[in-house]
Short mmCIF file of C-alpha atoms and ligand atoms in Angstrom, two decimals:
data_model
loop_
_atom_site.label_atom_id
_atom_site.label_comp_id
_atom_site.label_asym_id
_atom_site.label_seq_id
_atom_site.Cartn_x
_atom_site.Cartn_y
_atom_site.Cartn_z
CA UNK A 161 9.26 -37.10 -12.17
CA UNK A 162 5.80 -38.00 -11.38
CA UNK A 163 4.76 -37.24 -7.96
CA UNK A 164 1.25 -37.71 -5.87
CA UNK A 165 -1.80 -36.02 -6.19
CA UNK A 166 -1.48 -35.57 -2.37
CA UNK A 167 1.43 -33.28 -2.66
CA UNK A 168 -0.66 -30.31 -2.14
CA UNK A 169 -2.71 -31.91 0.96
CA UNK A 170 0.69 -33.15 2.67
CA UNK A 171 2.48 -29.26 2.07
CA UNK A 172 -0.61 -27.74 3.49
CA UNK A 173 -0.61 -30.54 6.63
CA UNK A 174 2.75 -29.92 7.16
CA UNK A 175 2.45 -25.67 6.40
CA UNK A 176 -0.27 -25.69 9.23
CA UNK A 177 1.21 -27.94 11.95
CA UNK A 178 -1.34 -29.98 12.22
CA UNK A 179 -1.84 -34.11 12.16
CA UNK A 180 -4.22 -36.05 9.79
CA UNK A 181 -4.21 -39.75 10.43
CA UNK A 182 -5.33 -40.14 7.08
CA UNK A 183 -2.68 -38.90 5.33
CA UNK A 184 0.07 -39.41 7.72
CA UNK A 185 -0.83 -42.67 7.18
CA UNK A 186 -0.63 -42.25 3.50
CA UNK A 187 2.68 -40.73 3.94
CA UNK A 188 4.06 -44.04 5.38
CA UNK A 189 3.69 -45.79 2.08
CA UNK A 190 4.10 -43.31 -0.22
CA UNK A 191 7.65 -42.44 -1.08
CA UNK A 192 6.86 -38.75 -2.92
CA UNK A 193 4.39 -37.77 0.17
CA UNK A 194 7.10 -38.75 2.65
CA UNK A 195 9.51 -37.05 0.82
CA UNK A 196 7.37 -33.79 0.66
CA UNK A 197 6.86 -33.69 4.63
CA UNK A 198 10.15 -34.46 5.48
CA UNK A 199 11.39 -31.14 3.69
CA UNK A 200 8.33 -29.23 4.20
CA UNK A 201 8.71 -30.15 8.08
CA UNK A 202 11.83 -29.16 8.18
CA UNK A 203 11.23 -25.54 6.84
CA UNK A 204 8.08 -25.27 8.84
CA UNK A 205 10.72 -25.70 12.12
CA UNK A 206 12.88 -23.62 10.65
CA UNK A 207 10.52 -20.96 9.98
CA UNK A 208 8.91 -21.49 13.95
CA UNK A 209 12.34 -21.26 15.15
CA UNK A 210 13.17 -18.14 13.11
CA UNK A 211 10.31 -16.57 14.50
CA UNK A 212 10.95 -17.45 17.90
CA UNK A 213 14.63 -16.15 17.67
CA UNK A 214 13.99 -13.10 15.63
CA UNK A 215 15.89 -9.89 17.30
CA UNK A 216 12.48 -7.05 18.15
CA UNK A 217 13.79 -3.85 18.27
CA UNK A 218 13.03 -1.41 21.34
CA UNK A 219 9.98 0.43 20.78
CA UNK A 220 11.33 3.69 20.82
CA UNK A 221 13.37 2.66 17.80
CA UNK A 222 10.61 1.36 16.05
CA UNK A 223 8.97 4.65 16.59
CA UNK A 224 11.85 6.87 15.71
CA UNK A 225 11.54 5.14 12.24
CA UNK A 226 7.93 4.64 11.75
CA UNK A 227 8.44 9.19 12.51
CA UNK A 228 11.18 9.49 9.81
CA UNK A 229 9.90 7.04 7.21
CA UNK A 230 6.89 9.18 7.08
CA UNK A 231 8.97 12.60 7.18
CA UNK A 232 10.84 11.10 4.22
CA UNK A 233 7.84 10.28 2.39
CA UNK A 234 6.67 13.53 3.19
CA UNK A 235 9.33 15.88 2.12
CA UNK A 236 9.39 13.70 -1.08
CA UNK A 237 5.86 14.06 -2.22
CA UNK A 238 6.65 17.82 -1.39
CA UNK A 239 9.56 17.86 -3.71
CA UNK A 240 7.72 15.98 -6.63
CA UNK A 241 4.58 18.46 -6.70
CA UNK A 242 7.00 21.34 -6.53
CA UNK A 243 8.71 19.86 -9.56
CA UNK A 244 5.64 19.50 -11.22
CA UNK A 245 4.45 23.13 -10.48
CA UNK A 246 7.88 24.13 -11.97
CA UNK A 247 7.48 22.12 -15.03
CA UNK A 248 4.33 23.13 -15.49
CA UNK A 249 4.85 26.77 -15.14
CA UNK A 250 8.07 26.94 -17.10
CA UNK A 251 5.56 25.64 -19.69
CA UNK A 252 3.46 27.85 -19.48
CA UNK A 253 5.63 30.58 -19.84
CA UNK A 254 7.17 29.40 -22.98
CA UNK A 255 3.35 29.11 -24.43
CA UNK A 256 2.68 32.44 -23.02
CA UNK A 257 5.52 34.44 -24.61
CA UNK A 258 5.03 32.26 -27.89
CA UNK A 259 1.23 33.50 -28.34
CA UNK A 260 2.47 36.84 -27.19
CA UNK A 261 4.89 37.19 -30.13
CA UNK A 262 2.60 35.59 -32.58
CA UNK A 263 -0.49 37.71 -31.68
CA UNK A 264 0.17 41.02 -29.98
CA UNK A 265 3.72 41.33 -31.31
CA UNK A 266 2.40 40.99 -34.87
CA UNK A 267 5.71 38.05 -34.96
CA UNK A 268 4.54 34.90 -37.25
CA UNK A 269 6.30 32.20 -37.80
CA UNK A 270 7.68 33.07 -40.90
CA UNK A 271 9.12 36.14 -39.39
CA UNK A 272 10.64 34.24 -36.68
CA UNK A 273 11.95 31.59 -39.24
CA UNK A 274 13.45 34.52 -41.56
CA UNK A 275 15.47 36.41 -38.26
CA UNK A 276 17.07 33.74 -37.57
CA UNK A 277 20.66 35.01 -39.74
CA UNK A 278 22.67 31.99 -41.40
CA UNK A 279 26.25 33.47 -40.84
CA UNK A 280 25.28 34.23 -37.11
CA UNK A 281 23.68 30.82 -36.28
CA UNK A 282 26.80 29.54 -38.11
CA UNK A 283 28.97 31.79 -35.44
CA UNK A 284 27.02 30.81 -32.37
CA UNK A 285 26.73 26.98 -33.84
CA UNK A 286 29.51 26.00 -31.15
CA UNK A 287 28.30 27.66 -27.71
CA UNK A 288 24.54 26.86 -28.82
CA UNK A 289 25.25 23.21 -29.46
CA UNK A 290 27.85 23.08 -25.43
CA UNK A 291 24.94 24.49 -24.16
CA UNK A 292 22.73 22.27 -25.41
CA UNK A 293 25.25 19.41 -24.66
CA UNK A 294 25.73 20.08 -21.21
CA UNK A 295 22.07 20.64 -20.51
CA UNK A 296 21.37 16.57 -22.33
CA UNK A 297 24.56 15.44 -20.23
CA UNK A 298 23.25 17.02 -16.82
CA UNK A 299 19.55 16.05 -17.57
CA UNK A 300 19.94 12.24 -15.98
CA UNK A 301 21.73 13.91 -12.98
CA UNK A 302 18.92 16.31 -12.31
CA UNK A 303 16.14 13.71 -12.70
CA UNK A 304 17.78 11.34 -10.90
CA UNK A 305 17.82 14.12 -7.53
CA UNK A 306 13.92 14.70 -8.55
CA UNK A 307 13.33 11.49 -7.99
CA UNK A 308 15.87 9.27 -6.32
CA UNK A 309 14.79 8.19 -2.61
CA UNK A 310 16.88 9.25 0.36
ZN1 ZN B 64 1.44 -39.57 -1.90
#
């Protein structure tokens, strides 16, 4: 479909509300033009009509939101750095007792590797691998509390 290079001019005329006689009067001949302000007219009184219509809330409602929006946001930033700090500091830990085993226990890696028993990893194979099952399965569930908006 080829349409008019005025397209753009007549959907801004129209958009604006005002009148050119220039192109209004190119509109007259100009089937694709016409077409475009007809529609684009119509939506533009739709749109001033919507806005003259709309429902405004009292002010004390607005309020009361604008108050607990920015609780919400709030308490949520709260709970995301505290998650952090947690996250962080569970780290930590786990780097900290790793170092202290390694260093000042005089525990390397090897020895670590060699206490772990192959009949009694065997034994606690089953409990180990619930545990670690339900921790995978709950994971989503936890993150999506962390995160999820109220
Ligand atoms: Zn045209």
């Amino acid at each position: 479909m080829n349409g008019c290079d005025r397209e753009e001019l007549v959907l801004d005329m129209a958009r604006a509300g005002r009148n050119d006689a220039e192109l209004t009067a190119h509109i007259a001949v100009c089937d694709s033009c016409a077409d475009v302000a007809l529609v684009a007219g119509a939506v533009a009184a739709d749109h001033v009509d919507a806005l003259r219509n709309a429902p405004v809330p009292p002010s004390g409602l607005v309020w009361w939101r604008m108050q607990r929006r920015a609780a919400d946001d709030a308490a949520r930033d709260a709970r995301r750095a505290v998650i952090a700090a947690q996250t962080l500091s569970f780290v930590a830990a786990i780097a900290i007792v790793v170092a202290l085993l390694t260093t000042i226990g005089g525990v390397s890696i090897r020895a670590l590797r060699d206490a772990v028993h192959l009949p009694t990893l065997v034994q606690w194979s089953l409990p180990l691998g619930l545990g670690l099952a339900v921790c995978v399965a709950l994971a989503p569930v936890a993150i999506y509390f962390a995160v999820a908006r109220d």
